[in-house]
Short mmCIF file of C-alpha atoms in Angstrom, two decimals:
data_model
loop_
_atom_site.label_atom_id
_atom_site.label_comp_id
_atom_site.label_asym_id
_atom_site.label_seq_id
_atom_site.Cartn_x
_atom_site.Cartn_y
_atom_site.Cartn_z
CA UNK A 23 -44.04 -56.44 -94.22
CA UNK A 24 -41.31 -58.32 -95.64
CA UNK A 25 -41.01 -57.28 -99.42
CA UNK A 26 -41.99 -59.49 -102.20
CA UNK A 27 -38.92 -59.98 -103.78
CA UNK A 28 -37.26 -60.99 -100.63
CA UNK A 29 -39.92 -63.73 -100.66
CA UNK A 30 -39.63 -64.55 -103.96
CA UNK A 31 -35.78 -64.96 -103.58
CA UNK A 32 -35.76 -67.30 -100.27
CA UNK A 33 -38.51 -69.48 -102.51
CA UNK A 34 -35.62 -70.07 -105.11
CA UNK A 35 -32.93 -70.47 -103.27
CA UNK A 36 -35.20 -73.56 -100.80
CA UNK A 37 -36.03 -75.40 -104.14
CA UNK A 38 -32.66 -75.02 -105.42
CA UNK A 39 -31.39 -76.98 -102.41
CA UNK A 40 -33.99 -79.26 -102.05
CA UNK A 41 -32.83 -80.52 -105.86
CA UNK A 42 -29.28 -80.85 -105.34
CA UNK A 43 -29.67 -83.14 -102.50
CA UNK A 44 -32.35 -85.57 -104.27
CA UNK A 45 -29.77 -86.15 -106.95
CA UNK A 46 -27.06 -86.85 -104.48
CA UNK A 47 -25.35 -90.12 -104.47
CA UNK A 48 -26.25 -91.91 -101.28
CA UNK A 49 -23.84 -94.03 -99.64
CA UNK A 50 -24.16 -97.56 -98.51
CA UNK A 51 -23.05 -97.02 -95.01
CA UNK A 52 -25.26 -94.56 -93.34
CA UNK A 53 -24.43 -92.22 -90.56
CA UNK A 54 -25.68 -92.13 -87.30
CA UNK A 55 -27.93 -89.17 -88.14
CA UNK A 56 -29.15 -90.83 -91.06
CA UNK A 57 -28.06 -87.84 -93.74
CA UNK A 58 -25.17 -85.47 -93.61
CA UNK A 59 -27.69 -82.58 -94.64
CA UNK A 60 -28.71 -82.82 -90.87
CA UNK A 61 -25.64 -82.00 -90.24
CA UNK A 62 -25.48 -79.34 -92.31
CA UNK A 63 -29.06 -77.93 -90.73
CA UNK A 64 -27.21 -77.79 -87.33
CA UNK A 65 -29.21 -80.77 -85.70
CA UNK A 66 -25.24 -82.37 -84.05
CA UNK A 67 -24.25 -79.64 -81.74
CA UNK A 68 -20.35 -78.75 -81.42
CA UNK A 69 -19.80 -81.03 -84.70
CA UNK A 70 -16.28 -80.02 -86.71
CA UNK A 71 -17.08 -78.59 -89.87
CA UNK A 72 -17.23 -81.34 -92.76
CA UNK A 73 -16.96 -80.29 -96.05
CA UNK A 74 -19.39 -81.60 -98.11
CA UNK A 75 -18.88 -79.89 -101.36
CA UNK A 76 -19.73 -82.11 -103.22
CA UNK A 77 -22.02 -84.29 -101.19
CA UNK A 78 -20.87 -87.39 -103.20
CA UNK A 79 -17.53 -87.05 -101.39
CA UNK A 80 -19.14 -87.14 -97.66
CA UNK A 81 -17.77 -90.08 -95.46
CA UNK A 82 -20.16 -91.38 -93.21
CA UNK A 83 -17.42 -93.58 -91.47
CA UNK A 84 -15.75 -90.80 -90.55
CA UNK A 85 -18.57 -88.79 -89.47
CA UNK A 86 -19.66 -92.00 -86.99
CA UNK A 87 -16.07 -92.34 -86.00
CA UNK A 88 -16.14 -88.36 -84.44
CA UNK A 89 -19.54 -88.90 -83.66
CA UNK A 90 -17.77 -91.97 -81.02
CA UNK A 91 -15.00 -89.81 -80.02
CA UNK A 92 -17.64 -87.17 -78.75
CA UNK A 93 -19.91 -89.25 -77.03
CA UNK A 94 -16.64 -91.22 -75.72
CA UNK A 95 -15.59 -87.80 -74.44
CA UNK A 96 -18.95 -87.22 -72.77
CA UNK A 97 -18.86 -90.50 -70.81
CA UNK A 98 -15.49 -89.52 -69.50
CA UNK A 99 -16.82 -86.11 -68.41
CA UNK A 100 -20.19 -87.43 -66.76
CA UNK A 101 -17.54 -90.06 -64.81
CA UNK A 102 -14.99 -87.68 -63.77
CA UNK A 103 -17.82 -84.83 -62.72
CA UNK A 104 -19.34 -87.81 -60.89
CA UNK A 105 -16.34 -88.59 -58.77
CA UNK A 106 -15.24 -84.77 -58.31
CA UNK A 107 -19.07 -84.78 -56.76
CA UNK A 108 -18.48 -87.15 -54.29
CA UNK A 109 -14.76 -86.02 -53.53
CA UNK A 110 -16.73 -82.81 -52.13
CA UNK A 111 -19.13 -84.66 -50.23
CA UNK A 112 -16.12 -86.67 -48.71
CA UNK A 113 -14.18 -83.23 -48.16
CA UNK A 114 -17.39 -81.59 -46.61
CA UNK A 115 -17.67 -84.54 -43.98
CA UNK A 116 -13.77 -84.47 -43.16
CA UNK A 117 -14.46 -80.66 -42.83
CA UNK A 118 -17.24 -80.97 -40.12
CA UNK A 119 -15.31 -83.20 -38.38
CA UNK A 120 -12.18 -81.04 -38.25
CA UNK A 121 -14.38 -78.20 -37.30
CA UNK A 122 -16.26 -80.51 -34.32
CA UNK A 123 -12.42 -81.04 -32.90
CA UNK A 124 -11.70 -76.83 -32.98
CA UNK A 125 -14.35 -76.48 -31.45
CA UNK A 126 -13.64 -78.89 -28.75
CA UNK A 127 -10.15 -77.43 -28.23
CA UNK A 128 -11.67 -73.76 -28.27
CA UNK A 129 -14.11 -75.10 -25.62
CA UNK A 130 -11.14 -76.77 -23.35
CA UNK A 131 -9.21 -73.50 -23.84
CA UNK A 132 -12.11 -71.40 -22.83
CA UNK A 133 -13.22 -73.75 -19.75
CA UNK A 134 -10.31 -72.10 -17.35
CA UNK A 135 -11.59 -68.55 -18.18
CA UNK A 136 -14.92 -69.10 -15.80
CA UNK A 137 -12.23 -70.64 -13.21
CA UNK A 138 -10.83 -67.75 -13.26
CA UNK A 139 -13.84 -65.06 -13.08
CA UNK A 140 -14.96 -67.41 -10.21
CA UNK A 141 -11.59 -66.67 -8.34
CA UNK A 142 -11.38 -63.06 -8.94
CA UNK A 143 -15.26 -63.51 -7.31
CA UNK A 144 -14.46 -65.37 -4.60
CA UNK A 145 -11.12 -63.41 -3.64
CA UNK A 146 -13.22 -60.36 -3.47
CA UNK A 147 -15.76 -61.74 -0.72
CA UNK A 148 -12.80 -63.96 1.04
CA UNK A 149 -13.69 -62.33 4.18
CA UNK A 150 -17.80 -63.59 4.05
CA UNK A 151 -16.87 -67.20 2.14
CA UNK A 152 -13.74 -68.10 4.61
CA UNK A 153 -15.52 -68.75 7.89
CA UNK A 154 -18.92 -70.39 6.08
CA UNK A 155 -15.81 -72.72 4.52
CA UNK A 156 -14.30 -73.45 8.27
CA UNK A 157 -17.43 -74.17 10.01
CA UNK A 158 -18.77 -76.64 6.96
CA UNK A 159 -15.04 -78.36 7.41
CA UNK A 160 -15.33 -78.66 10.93
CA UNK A 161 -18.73 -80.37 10.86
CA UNK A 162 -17.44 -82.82 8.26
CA UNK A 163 -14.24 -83.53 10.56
CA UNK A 164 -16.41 -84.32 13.27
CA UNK A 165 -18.06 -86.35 11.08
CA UNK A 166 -15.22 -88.17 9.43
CA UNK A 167 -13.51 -88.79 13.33
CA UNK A 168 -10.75 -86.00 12.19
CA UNK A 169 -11.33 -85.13 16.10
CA UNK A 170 -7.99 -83.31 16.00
CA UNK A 171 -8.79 -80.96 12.80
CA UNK A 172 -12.12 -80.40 14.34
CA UNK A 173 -11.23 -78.64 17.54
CA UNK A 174 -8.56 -77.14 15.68
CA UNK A 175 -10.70 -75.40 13.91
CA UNK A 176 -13.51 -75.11 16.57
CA UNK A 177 -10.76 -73.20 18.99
CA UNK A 178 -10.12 -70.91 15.93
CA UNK A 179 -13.05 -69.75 15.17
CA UNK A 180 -13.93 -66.25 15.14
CA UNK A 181 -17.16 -66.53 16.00
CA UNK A 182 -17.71 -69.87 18.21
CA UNK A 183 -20.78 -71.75 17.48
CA UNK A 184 -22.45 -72.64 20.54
CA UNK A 185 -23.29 -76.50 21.47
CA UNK A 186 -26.62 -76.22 20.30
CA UNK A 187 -25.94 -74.87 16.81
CA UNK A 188 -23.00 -77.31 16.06
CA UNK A 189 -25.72 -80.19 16.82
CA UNK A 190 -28.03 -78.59 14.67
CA UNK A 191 -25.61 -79.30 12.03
CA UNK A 192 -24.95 -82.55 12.46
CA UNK A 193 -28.77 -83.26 12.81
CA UNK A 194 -29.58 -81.54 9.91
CA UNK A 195 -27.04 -83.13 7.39
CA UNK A 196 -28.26 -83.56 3.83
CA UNK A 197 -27.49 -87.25 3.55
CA UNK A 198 -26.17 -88.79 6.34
CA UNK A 199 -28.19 -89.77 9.81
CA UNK A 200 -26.58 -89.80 13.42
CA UNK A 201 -25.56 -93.02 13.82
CA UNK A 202 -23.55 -94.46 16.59
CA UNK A 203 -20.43 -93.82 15.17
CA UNK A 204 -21.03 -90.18 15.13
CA UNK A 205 -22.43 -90.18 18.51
CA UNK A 206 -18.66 -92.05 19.21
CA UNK A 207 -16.96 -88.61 17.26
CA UNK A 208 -19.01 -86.24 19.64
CA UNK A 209 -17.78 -87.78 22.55
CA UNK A 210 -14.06 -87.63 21.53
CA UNK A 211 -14.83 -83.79 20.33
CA UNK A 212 -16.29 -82.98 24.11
CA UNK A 213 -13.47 -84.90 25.72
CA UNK A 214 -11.28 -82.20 24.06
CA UNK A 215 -12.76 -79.31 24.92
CA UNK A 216 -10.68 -77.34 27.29
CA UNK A 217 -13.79 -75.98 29.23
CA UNK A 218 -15.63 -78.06 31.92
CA UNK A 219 -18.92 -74.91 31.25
CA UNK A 220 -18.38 -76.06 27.14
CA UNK A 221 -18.64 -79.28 27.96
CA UNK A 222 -21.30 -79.55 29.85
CA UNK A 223 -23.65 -77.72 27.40
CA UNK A 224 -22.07 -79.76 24.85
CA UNK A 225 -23.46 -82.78 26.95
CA UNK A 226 -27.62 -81.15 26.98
CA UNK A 227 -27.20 -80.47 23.37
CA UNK A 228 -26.57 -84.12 22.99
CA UNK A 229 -28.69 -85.83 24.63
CA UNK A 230 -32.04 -85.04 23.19
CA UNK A 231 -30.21 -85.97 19.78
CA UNK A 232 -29.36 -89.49 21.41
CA UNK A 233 -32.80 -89.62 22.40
CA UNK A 234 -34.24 -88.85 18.90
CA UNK A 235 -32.19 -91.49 17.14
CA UNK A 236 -32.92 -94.14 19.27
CA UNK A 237 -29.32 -94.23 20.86
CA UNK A 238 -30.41 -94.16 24.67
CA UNK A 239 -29.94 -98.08 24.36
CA UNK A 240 -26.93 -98.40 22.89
CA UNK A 241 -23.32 -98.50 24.20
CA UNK A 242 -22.55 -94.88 23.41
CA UNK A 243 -25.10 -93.76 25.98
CA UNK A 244 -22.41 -96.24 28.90
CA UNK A 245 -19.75 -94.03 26.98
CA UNK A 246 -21.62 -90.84 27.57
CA UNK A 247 -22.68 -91.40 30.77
CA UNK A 248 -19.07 -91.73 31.65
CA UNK A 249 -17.97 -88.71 30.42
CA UNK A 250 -20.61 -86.55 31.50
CA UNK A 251 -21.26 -88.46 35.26
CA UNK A 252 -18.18 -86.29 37.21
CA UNK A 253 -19.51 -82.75 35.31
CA UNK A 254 -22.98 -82.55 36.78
CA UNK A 255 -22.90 -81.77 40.66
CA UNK A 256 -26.92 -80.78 40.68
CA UNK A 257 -29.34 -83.35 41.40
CA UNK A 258 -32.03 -82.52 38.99
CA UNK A 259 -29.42 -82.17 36.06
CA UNK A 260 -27.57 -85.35 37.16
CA UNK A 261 -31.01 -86.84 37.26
CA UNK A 262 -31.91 -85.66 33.50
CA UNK A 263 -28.87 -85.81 31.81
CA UNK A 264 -26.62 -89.13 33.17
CA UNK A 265 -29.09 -91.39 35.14
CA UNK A 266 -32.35 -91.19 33.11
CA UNK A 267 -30.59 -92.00 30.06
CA UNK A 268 -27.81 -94.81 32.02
CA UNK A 269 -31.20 -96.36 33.41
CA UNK A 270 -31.82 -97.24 29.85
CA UNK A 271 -28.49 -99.08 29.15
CA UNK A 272 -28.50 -100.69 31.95
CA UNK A 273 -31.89 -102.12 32.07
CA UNK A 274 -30.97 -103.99 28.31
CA UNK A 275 -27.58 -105.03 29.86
CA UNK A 276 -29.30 -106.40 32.98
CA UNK A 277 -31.90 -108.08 30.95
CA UNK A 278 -28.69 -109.96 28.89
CA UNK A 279 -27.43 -111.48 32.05
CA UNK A 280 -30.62 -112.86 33.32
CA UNK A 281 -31.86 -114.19 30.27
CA UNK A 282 -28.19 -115.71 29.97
CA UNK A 283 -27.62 -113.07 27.00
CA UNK A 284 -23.92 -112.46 27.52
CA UNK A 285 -22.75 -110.86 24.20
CA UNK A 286 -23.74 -107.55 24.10
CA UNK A 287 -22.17 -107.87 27.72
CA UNK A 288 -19.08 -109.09 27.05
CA UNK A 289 -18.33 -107.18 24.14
CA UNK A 290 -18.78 -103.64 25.60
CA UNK A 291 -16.26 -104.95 28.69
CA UNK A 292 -13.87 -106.24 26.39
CA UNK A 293 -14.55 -103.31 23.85
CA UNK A 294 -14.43 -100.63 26.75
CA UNK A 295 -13.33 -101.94 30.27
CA UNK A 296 -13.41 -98.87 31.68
CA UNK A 297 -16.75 -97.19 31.33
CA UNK A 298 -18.16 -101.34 31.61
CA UNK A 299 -15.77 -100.91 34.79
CA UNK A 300 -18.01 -97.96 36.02
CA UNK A 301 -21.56 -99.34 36.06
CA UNK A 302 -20.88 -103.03 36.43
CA UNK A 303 -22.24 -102.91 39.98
CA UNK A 304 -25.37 -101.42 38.22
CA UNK A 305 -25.39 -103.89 35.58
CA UNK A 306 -25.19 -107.19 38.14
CA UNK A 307 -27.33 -105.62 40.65
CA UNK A 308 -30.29 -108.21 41.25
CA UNK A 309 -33.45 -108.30 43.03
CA UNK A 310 -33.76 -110.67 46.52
CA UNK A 311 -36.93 -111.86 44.82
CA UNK A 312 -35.76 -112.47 41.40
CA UNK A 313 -32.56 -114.60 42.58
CA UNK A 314 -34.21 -117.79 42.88
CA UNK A 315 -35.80 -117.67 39.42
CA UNK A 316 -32.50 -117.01 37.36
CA UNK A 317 -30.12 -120.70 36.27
CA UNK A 318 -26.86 -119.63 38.44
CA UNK A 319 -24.88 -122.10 37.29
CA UNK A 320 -25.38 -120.80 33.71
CA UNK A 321 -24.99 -117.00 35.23
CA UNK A 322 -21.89 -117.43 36.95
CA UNK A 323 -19.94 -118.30 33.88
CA UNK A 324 -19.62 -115.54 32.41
CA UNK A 325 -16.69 -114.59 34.54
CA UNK A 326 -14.49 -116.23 32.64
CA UNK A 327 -15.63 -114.56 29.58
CA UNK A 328 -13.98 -111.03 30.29
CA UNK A 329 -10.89 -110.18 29.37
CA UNK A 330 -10.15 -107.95 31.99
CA UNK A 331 -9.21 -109.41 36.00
CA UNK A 332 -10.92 -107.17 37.26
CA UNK A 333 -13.94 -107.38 35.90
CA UNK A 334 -14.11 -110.96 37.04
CA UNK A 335 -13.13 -109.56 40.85
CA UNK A 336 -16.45 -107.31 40.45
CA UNK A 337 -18.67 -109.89 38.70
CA UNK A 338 -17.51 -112.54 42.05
CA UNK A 339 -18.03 -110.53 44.78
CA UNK A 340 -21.51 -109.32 43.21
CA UNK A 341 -22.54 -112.87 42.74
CA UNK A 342 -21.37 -113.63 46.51
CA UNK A 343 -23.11 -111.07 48.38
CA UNK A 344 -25.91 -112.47 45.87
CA UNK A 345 -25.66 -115.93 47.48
CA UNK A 346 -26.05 -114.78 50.65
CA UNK A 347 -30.05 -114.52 49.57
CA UNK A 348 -29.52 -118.26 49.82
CA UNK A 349 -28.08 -118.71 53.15
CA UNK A 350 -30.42 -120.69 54.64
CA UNK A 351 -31.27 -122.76 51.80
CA UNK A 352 -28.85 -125.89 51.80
CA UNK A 353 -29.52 -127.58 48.98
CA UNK A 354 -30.30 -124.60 46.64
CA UNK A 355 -26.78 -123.55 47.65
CA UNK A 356 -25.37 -126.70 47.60
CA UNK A 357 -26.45 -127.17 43.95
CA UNK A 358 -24.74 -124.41 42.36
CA UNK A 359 -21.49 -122.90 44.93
CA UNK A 360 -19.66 -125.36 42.81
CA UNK A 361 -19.56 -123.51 39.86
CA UNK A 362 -18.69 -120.68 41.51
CA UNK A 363 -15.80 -121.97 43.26
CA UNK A 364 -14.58 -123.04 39.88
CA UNK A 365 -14.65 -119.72 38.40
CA UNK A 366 -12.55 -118.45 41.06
CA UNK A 367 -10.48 -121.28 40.54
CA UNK A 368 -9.64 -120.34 37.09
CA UNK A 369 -9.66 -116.64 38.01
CA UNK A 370 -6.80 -117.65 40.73
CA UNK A 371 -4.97 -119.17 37.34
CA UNK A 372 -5.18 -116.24 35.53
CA UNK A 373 -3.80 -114.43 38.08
CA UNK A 374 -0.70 -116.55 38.32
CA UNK A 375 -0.19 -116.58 34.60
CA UNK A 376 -0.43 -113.06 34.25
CA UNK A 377 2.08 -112.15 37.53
CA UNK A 378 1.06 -113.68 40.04
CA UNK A 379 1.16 -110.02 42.02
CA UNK A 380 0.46 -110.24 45.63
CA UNK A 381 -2.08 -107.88 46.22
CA UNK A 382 -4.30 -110.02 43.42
CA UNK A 383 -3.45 -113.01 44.83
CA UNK A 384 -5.01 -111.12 48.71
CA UNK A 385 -8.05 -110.39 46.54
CA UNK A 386 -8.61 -113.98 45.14
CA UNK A 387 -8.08 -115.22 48.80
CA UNK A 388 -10.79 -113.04 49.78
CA UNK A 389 -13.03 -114.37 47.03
CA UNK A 390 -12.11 -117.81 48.70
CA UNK A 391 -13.00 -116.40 52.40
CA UNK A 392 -16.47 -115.21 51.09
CA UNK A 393 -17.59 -118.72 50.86
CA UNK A 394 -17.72 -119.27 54.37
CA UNK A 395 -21.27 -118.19 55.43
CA UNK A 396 -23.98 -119.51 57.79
CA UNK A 397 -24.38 -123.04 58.26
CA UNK A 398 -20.79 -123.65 55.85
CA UNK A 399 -19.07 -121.07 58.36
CA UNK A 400 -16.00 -123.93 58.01
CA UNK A 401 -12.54 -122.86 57.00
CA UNK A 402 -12.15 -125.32 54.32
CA UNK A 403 -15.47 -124.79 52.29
CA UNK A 404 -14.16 -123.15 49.67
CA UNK A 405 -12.15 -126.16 48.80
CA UNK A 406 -14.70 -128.54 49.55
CA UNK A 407 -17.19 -126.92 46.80
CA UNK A 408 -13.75 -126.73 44.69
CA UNK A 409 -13.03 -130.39 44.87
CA UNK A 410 -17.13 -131.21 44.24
CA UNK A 411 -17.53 -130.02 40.82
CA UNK A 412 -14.16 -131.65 39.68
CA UNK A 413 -15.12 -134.84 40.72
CA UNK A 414 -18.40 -134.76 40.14
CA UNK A 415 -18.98 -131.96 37.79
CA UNK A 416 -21.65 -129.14 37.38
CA UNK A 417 -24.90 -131.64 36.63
CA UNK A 418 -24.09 -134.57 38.36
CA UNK A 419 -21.46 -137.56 38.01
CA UNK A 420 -23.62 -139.16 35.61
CA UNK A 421 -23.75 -136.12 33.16
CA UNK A 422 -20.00 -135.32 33.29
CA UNK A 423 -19.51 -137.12 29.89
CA UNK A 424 -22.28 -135.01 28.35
CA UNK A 425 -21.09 -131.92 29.92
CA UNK A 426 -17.84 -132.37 28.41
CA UNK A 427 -18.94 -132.42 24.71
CA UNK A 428 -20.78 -129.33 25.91
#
């Protein structure tokens, strides 16, 4: 326990202060903490000392005017803390951003490094990857009609793929289909191969591909049968693998001319003349008992749609053995040897615009010659029908007008 005097003495010395500042002289002007004695009791933190001995000679004007410069002081702090604050936070964005753009060069420094793991890899099984590499770019040649690159590589290989493996590939292609244009790349791939044995199980492993794609009626399967017609001497093979599928073409390209279809027609003969060259007798071939159904007059002009002379000889003497169905029918002959005289007429022009060789010039004469048959047996015929449909033209005097605006 605290001892009694102590008590006594802290009891004097309280009332002796609490005297002295009831008789102090207040001032007019008070202070912001409304009596220096706070002051003195330590209630304005980090205040200067003021001497206030005696209290009568305290200034409160110049206790206010510190008491300014403090809190003055304080604003300027709180501002400038404030702004250092959000310097940082600008800083610590700029930062991430530098540090986004390191790491984006470390990454594009780094990306080569796998490159190069891959290579050390792929040097080490060179001998497994290089041929898998070969055979996929020889499939895409074939593809791409890089015919050249493809039996390049083909006649390189180590280990030859056999026909029916390299259409396996083709057939089996991720994205792409066998269309007709890589039916068109197979064919120029088989006419290089050096073997007639390679070629003609190149030609089997075809086939059933054509056949599967719906190709058998197109004009690669005239291309095909082309190619592959000389190579098969055996008449069940020849049989399976060139006239079965020919009968095909042939049967749409007959069906053209007798409907009066020509374009599919023309444009193969103009396109290719010399596998159109092959089967035209095929093509033109036409019943005895289907003759007098079909508009000859119509038929017979597409002679002088062809390109080629002599596809014009062939389609003329096809349609004149044809007539010969008729030779004992005067006026169904009558009505339509016209037109044919006129298409060897402008054959015979052709002929003298393009030469004018002799032995064409036999063969037209011929052509001429073949119009004197049975009853019209007369040496001038030919010249007779000639001189009919330019005076009278191909429907009838009346009708020439109309058959000129066609």
């Amino acid at each position: 326990m605290v001892p009694q005097v102590a008590r006594l003495w802290a009891t004097a010395l309280l009332l002796a202060t609490l005297h002295k500042c009831d008789n102090a002289a207040v001032s007019v002007q008070q202070s912001p903490a409304k009596s220096s004695c706070l002051a003195m009791a330590g209630a304005i933190f980090d205040a200067p000392p003021i001497q206030c001995q005696p209290l009568v000679a305290c200034s409160s004007e110049e206790i206010t005017q510190r008491y300014l410069a403090l809190h003055e002081k304080c604003r300027v702090n709180a501002t400038q803390r404030h702004g250092e604050r959000e310097h940082f936070l600008f800083r610590i964005n700029y930062w991430q951003g530098d540090h986004e753009f390191l790491y984006g060069l470390v990454e594009k420094a780094h990306q080569p490094h796998p490159l190069v793991l891959d290579a050390e890899q792929l040097a080490q099984r060179g001998a497994s990857v290089t041929p898998d590499l070969n055979r996929k770019l020889f499939i895409y040649s074939i593809e791409a009609g890089r015919i050249e690159d493809a039996l390049l590589l083909y006649l390189t290989m180590e280990n030859q793929w056999t026909m029916q493996q390299i259409m396996e590939a083709i057939e089996n292609h991720p994205v792409y289909k066998v269309t007709e244009a890589v039916v068109l790349h197979l064919l120029e791939f088989a006419r290089g191969l050096p073997l007639k044995r390679t070629r003609v199980e190149f030609y089997k492993a075809l086939v059933p591909v054509m056949r599967r794609y719906k190709h058998l009626s197109s004009y690669v399967t005239l291309l095909y049968a082309g190619d592959a017609l000389p190579l098969f001497s055996v008449a069940k093979e020849k049989k399976e693998f060139v006239s079965d599928p020919l009968t095909i073409i042939v049967h749409r390209l007959r069906s053209g001319l007798r409907h009066l279809k020509f374009d599919y027609n023309v444009w193969i003969a103009n396109k290719y003349p010399r596998y159109y060259t092959l089967f035209l007798e095929d093509i033109f071939f036409i019943p005895q008992q289907l003759w007098p159904k079909l508009e000859k007059r119509r038929l017979f002009e597409i002679t002088s749609l062809y390109h080629a002379k002599g596809h014009r000889f062939q389609a003329l003497t096809m349609f004149l053995k044809h007539v010969k169905f008729d030779s004992r029918d005067k006026n169904a002959v009558r009505s339509y040897l016209p037109t044919l005289a006129l298409q060897v007429d402008n054959l015979l022009l052709k002929v003298k615009q393009t030469g004018n060789h002799k032995h064409e010039l036999d063969r037209v004469q011929k052509l001429q010659d073949g119009f004197q048959f049975g009853y019209y047996n007369h040496k001038n015929i030919y010249r007779f029908y000639l001189n009919d449909i330019k005076v009278n033209g191909k429907f009838g005097k009346q009708n020439m007008e109309l058959e000129k605006k066609g």
